[in-house]
Coordinates of C-alpha atoms and ligand atoms in Angstrom, one line a residue:
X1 CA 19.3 -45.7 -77.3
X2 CA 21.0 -48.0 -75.1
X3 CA 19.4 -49.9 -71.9
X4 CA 20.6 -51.8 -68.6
X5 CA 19.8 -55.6 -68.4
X6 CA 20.3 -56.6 -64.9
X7 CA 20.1 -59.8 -63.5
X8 CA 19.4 -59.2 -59.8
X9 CA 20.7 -61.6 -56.5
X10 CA 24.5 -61.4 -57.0
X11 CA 26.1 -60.2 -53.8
X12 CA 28.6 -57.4 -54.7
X13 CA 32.2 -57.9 -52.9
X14 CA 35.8 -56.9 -54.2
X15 CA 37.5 -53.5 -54.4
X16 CA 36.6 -50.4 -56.6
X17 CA 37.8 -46.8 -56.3
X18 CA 36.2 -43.6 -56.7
X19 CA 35.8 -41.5 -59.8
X20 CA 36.6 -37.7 -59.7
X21 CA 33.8 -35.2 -58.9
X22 CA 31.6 -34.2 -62.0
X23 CA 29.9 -31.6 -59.8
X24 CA 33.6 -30.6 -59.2
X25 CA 34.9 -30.5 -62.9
X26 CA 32.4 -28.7 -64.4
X27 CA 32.9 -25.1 -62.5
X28 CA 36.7 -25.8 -62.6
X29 CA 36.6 -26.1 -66.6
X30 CA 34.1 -23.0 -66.9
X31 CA 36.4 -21.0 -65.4
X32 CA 39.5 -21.8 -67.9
X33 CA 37.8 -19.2 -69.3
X34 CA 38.7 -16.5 -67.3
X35 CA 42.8 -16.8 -68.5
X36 CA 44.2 -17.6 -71.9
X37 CA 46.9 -20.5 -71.6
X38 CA 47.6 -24.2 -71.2
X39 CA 45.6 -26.3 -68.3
X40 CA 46.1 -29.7 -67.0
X41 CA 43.4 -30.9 -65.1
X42 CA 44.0 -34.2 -63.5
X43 CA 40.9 -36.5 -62.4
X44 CA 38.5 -35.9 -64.6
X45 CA 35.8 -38.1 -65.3
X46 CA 35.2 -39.6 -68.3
X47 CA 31.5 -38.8 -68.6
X48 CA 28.8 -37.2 -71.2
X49 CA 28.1 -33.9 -69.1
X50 CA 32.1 -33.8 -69.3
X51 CA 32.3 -34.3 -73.1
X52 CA 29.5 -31.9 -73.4
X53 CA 31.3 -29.2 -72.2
X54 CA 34.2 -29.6 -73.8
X55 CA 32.2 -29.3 -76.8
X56 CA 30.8 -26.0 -75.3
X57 CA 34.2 -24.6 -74.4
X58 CA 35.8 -25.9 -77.9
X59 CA 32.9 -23.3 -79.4
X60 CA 34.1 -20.8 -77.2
X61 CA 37.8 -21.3 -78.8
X62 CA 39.0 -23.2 -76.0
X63 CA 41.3 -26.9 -77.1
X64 CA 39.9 -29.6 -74.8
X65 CA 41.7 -33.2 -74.8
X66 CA 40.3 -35.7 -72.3
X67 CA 42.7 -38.9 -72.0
X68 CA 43.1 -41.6 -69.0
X69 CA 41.0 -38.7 -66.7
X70 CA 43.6 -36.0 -67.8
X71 CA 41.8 -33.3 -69.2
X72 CA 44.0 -30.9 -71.2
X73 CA 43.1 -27.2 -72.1
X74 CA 44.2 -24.7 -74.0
X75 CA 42.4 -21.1 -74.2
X76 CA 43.5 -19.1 -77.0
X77 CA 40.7 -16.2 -76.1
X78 CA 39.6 -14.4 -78.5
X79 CA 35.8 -13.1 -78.6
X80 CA 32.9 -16.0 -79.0
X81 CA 30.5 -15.5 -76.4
X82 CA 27.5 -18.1 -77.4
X83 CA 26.7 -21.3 -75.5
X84 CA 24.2 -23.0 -78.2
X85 CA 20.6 -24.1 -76.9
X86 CA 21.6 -27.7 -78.9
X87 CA 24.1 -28.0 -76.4
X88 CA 23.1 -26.3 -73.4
X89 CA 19.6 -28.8 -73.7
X90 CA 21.8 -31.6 -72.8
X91 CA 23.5 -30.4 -69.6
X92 CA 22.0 -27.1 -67.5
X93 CA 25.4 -26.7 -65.9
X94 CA 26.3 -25.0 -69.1
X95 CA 25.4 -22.3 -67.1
X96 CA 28.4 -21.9 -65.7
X97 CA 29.6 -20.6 -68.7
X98 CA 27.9 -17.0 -68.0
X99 CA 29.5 -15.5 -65.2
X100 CA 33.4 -16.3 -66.4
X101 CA 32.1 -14.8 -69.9
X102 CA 30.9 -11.6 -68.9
X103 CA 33.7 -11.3 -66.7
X104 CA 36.3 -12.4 -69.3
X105 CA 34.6 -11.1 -72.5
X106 CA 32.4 -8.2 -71.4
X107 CA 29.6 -10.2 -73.4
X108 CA 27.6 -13.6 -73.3
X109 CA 24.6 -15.5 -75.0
X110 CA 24.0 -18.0 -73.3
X111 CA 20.7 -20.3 -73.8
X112 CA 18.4 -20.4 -71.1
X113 CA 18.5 -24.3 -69.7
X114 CA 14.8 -24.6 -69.6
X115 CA 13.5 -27.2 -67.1
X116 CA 14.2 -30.7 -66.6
X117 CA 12.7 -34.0 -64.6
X118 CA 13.6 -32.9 -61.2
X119 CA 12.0 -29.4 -61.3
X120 CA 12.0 -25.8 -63.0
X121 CA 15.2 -25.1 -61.7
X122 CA 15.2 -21.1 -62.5
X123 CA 18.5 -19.3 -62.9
X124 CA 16.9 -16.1 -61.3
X125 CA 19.5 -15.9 -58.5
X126 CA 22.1 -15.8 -61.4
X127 CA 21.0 -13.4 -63.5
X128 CA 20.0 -11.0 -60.4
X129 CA 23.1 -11.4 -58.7
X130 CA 25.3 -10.7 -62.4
X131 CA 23.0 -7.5 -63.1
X132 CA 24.0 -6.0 -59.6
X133 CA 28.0 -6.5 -60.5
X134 CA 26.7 -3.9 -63.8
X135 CA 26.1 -6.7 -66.4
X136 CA 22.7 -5.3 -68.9
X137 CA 20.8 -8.7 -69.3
X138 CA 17.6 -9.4 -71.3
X139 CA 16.0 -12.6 -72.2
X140 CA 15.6 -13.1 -75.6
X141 CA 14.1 -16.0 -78.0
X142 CA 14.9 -18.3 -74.9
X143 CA 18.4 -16.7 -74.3
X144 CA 20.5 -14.9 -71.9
X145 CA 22.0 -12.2 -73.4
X146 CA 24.4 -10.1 -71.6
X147 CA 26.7 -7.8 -72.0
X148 CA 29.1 -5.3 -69.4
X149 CA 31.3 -2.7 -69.8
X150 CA 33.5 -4.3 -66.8
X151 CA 32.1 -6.2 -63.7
X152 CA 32.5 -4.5 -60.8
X153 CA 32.7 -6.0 -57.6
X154 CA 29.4 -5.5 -55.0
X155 CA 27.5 -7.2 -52.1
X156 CA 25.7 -10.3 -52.9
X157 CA 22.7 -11.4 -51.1
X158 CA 21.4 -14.8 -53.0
X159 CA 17.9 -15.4 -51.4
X160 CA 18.8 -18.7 -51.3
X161 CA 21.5 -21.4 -51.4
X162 CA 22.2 -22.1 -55.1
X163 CA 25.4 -24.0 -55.6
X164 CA 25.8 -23.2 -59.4
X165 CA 24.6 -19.4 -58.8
X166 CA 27.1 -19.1 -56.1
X167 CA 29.7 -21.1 -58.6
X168 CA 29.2 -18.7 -61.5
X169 CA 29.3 -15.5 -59.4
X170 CA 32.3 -16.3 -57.8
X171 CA 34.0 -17.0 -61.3
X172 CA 31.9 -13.6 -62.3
X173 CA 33.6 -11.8 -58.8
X174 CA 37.2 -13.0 -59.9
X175 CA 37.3 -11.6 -63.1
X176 CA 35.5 -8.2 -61.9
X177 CA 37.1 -4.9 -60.7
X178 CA 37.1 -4.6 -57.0
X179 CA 35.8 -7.2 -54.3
X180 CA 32.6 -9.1 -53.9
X181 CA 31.3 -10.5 -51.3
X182 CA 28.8 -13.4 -51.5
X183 CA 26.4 -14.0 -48.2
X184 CA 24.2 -16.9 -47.7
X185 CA 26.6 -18.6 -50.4
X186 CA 26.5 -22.6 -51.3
X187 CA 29.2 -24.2 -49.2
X188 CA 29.3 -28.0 -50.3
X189 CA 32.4 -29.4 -51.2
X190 CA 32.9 -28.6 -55.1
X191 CA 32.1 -24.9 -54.4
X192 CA 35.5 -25.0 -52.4
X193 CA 37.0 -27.3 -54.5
X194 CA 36.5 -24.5 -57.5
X195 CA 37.7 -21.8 -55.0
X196 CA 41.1 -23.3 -54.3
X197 CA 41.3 -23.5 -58.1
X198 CA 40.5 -20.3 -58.9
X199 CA 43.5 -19.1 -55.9
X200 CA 45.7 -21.1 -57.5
X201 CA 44.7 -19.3 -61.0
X202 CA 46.0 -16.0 -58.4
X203 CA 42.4 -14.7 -56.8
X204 CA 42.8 -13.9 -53.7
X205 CA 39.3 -15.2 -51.8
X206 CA 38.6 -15.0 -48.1
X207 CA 36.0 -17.3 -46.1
X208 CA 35.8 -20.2 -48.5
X209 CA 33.7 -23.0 -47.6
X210 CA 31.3 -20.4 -45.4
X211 CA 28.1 -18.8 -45.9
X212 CA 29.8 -15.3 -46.7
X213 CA 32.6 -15.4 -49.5
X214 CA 34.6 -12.1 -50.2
X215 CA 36.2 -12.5 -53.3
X216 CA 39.6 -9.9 -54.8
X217 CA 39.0 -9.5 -59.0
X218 CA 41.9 -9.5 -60.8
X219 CA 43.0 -8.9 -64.2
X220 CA 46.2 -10.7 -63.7
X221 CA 44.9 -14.1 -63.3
X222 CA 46.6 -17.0 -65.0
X223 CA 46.3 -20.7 -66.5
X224 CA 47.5 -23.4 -64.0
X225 CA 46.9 -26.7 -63.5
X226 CA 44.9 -28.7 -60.6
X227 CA 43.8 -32.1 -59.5
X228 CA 39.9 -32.4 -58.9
X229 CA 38.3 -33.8 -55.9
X230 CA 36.7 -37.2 -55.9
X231 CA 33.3 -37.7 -56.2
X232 CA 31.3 -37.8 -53.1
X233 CA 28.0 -38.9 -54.6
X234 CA 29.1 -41.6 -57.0
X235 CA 31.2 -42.8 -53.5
X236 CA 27.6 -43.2 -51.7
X237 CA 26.4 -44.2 -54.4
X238 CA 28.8 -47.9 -54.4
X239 CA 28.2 -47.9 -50.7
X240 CA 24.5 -48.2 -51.2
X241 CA 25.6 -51.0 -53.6
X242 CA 27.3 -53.1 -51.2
X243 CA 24.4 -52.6 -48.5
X244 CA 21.8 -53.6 -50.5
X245 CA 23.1 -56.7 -52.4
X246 CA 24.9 -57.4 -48.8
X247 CA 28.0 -57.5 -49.7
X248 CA 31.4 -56.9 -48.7
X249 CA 33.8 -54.7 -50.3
X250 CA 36.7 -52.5 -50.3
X251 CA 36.1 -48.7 -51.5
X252 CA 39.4 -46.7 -52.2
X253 CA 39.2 -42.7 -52.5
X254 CA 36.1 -41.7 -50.8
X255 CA 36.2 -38.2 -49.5
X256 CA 35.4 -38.9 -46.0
X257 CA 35.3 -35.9 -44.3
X258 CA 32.5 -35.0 -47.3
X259 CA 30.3 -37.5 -46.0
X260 CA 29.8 -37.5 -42.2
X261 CA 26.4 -37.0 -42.5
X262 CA 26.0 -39.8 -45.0
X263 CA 28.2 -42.1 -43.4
X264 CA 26.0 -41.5 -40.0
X265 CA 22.5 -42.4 -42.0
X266 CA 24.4 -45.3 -43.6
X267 CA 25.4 -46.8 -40.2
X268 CA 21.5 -46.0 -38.2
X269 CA 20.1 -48.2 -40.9
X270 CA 22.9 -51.1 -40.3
X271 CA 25.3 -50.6 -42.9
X272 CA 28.7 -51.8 -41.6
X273 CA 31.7 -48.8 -42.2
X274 CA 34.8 -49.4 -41.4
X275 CA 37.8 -46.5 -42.2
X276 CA 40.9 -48.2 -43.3
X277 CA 43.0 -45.9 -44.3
X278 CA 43.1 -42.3 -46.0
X279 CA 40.1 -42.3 -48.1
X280 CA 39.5 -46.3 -47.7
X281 CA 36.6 -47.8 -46.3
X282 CA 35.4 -51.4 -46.3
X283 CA 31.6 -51.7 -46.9
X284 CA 29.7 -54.8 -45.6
X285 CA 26.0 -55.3 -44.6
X286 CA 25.0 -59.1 -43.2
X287 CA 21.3 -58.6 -42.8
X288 CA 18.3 -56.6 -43.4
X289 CA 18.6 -52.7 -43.0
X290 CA 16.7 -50.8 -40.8
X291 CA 14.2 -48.2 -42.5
X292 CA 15.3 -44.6 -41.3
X293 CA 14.1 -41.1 -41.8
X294 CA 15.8 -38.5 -43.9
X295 CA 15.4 -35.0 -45.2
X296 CA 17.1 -33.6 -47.8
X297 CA 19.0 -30.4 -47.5
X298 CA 22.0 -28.1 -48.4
X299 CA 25.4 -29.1 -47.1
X300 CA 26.3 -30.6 -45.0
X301 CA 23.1 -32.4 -44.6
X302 CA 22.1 -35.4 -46.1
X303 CA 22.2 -34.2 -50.4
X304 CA 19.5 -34.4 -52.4
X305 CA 21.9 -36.1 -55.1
X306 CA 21.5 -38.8 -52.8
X307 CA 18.1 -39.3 -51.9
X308 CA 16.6 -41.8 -54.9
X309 CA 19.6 -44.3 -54.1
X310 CA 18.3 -44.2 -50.4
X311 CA 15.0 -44.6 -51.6
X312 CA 16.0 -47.7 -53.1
X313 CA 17.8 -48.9 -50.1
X314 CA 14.1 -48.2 -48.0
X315 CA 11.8 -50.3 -50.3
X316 CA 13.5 -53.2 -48.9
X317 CA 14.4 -52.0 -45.1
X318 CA 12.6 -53.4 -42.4
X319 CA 10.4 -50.9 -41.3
X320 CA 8.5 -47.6 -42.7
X321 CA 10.7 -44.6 -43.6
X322 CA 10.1 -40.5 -44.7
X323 CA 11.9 -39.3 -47.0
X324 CA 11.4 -35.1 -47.5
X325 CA 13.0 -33.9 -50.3
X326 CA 13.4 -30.0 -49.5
X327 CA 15.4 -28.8 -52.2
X328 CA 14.0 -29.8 -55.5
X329 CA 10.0 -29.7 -56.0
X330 CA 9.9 -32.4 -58.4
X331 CA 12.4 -35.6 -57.5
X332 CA 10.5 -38.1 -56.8
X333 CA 10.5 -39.7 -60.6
X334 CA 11.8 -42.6 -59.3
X335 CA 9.1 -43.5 -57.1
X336 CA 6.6 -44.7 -59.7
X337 CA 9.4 -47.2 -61.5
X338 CA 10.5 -48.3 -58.5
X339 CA 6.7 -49.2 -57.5
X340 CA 6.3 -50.8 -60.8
X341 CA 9.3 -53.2 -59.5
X342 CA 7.2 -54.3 -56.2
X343 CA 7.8 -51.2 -53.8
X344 CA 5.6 -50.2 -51.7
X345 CA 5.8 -45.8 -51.8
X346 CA 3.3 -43.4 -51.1
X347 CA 3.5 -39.3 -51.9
X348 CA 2.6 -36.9 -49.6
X349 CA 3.4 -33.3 -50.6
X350 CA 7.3 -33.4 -50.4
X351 CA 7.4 -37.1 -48.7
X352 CA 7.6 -40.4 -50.0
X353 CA 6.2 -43.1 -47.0
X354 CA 8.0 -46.3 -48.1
X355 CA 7.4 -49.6 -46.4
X356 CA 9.8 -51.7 -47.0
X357 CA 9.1 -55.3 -48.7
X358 CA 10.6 -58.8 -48.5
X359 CA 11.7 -58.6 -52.3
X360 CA 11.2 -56.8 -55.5
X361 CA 10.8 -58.2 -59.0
X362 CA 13.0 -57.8 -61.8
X363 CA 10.7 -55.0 -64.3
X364 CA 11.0 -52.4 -67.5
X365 CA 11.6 -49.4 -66.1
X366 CA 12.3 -46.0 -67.5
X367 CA 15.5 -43.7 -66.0
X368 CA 13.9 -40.4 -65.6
X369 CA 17.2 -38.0 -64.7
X370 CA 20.8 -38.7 -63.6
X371 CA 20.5 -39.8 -59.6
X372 CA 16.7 -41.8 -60.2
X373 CA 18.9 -44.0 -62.8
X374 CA 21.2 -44.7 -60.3
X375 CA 18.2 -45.7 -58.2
X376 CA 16.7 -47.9 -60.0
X377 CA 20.1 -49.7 -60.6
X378 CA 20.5 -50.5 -57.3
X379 CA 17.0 -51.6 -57.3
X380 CA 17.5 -53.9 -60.0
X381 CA 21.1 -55.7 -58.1
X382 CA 18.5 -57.2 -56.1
X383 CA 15.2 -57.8 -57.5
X384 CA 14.1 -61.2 -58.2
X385 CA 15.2 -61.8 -62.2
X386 CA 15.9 -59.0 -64.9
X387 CA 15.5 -55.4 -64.7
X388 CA 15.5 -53.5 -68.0
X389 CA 16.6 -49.8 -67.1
X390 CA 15.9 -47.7 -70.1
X391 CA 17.5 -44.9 -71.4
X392 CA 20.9 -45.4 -69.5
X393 CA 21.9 -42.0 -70.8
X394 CA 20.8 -40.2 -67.9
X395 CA 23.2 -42.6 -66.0
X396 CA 26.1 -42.4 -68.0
X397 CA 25.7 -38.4 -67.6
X398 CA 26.7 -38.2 -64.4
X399 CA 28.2 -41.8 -63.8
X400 CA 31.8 -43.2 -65.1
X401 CA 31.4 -46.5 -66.0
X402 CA 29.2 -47.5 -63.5
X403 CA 27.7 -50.7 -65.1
X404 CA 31.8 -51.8 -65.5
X405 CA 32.3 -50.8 -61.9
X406 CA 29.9 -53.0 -60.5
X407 CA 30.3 -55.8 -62.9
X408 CA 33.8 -55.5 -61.2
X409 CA 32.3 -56.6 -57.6
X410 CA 30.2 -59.4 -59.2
X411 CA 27.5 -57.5 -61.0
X412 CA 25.5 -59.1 -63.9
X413 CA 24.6 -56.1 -65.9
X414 CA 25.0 -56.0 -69.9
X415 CA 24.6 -53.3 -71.6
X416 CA 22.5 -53.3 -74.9
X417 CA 21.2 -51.2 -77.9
X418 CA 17.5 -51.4 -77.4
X419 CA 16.8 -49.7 -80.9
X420 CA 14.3 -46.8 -79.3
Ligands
LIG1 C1 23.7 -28.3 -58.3 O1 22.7 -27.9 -59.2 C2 24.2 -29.7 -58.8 N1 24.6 -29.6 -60.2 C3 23.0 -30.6 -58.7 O2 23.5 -31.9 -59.0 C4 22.5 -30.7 -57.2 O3 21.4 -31.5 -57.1 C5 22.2 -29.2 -56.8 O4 23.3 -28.4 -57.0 C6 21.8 -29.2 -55.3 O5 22.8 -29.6 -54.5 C7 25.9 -29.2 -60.4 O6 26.6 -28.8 -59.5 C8 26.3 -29.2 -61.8 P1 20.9 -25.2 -57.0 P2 22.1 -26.4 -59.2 O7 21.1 -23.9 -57.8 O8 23.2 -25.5 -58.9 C9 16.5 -23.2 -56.8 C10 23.4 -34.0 -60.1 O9 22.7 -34.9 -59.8 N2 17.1 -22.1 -57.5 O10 21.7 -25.3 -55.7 O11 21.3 -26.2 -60.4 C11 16.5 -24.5 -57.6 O12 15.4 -24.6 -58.4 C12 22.9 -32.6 -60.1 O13 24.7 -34.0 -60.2 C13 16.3 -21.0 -57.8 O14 15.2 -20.9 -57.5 O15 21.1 -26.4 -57.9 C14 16.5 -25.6 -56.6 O16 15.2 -25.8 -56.1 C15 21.4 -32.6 -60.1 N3 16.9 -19.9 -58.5 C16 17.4 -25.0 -55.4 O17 17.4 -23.6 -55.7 C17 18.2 -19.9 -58.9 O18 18.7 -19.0 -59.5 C18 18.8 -25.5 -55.4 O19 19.3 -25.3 -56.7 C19 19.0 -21.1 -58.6 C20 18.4 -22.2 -57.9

């Protein structure tokens, strides 16, 4: 296994530009499913979840080929209907696979994703919402097996905001006979971005990017090609770079208007943000940041995909800050590595109390999921010698070359084989 050796107390400055959205790509390529045919995707980044489910569709008797962040695809149909636990072990969003195969293919197996660092993460909402559209499913040796004569559109009621349930069931709706209509349905960013894909693939949907999606099934839906949205995450995630190493650089193709109430956290604590253009911002911080309060919640309130690389920015804020994480019971992994690096954090049922110190000292420490990696990253820019993050994996699952990136603004990170 690979590991991050980070030598912390180099100010990051330069210019770097934004990845395309993985939380975007992922739904967007499930649903090639849903129409045989050649697909061009443009913007695609070059990451493990990615490669992972081009393995997945390639099983499924879809052609992928991923090149310079083009993603080509070719779906020749046909009848395969299994999403492998080996594979589906390795990246829950394989999930997304279900509703665009029972739509598509009237049948699908599709191994149950089991738990992972952050929480249990159930897929109730998926299954409930799929068996009211006339899908029989039973759960077998660890599987979802499912099967439908044809999906029939229906009323939706998820009882609560799941982005991926609301993902799959409007992949499920556009395949189905009739019209669904989705209430109390996810509304961040890639949920829309997949909905303009799927109208360009000819369903007609109506209130996308609200709480109630109605959704027009169609059996005459067709390939087309599409250029994802950038990545609004990995885009807060290089801003919390600059602030904490206080540095000064140029960030190209951030999706702004995704991150007002980011942007408005950032500049409480005394990050600088300046908008120079479509999608360009320049990033500076000249002193210590203010600690500040945040609670995590679902669009557009400050993400949860965010909260470890605030957390990181707080252990060395002036002042004491709360940070409530709402939305997952269980991602707080970061806390103890980051404590182990000189922070000072204390749990309190879905709070971490972090004091910020003067400094932090470089440490071992072990990534835990995709966003505490990215956390304890940041940590390690500036922490006093070398930080050893372990098992980069997680990182390079949901991060394109993120060690290059930052070497790029005047990083020292090198990346080695640590034999585990
Ligand atoms: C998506 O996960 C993202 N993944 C996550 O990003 C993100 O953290 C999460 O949304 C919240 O924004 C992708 O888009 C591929 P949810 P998802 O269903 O869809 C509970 C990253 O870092 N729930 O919105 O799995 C669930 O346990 C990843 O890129 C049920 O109880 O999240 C959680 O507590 C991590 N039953 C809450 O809802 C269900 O059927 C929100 O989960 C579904 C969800």
């Amino acid at each position: 296994m690979e590991k991050l050796v980070i030598e912390g107390g180099n100010r990051l400055t330069g210019e770097v530009s934004v990845s395309g959205s993985k939380n975007a790509s992922l739904p967007i390529m499930a649903a090639t499913i849903l129409a045989e045919g050649g697909y061009t995707l443009e913007n695609v980044p070059d990451l493990r979840d990615v490669r992972t489910l081009c393995k997945l569709l390639n099983l499924l008797n879809i052609e992928t080929d991923l090149r310079n962040n083009q993603l080509v695809l070719r779906n020749s149909g046909g009848d395969a209907f299994e999403a492998p636990y080996e594979l589906v072990k390795t990246m829950r969003a394989s999930i997304l696979v279900l509703g665009p195969l029972l739509a598509k293919r009237k049948r699908a197996r599709v191994s149950l994703p089991g738990g992972c660092a952050i929480g249990e993460r159930p897929v109730d909402q998926h299954i409930k919402a799929l068996k009211l559209m006339g899908a029989k499913i039973e759960i077998e040796h660890g599987y979802i097996v499912a099967e439908c004569e044809k999906l029939i559109g229906t009323d939706i009621y998820f009882d609560l905001v799941t982005v991926t349930g609301t993902e799959n069931i409007m992949m499920a709706a556009a395949g189905a006979k009739g019209v669904t209509t989705i209430y109390n349905a996810a509304i961040e960013p890639e949920v829309v971005d997949l909905g303009n894909f799927l109208m360009k693939m000819g369903v007609k949907i109506e209130g996308l990017g609200t709480k109630t999606v109605k959704i027009y099934g169609s059996d005459n839906l067709i390939a087309t090609d599409y250029k994802v949205m950038n990545d609004r995450i990995e885009a807060a995630t290089l801003i919390c770079a600059a602030a904490i190493t206080k540095g000064d650089i140029l960030l190209k193709g951030v999706p702004i208007d995704c991150l007002t109430t980011v942007i408005d956290k950032f500049l409480e604590i005394g990050i600088n943000i300046e908008v120079l253009g479509e999608n360009v911002i320049r990033v500076s911080a000249d002193k210590r940041l203010d600690a500040a309060d945040i609670t995590t919640q679902v669009y557009p309130g400050f993400p949860t995909d965010l909260q470890a690389q605030f957390m990181a920015l707080m252990t060395v804020a002036k002042g004491v800050s709360v940070i409530t994480e709402n939305i997952f019971e269980n991602r707080f992994m970061h806390v103890a590595e980051l404590k182990r690096m000189g922070a000072d954090i204390r749990l309190k049922d879905r709070s971490a109390i972090v004091r910020g110190v003067e400094r932090l000292s470089g440490a071992h420490v072990m990534a835990s999921d995709l966003r505490a990696s990215a956390s304890l990253v940041l940590a390690g820019l500036i922490a006093d010698g070398e930080t050893h993050v372990h098992r980069i994996y997680h990182l390079d699952r949901g991060y394109e070359k993120f060690d290059e990136k930052l070497n790029k603004l005047g990083a020292k990170i090198k990346r080695v084989e640590n034999g585990e």
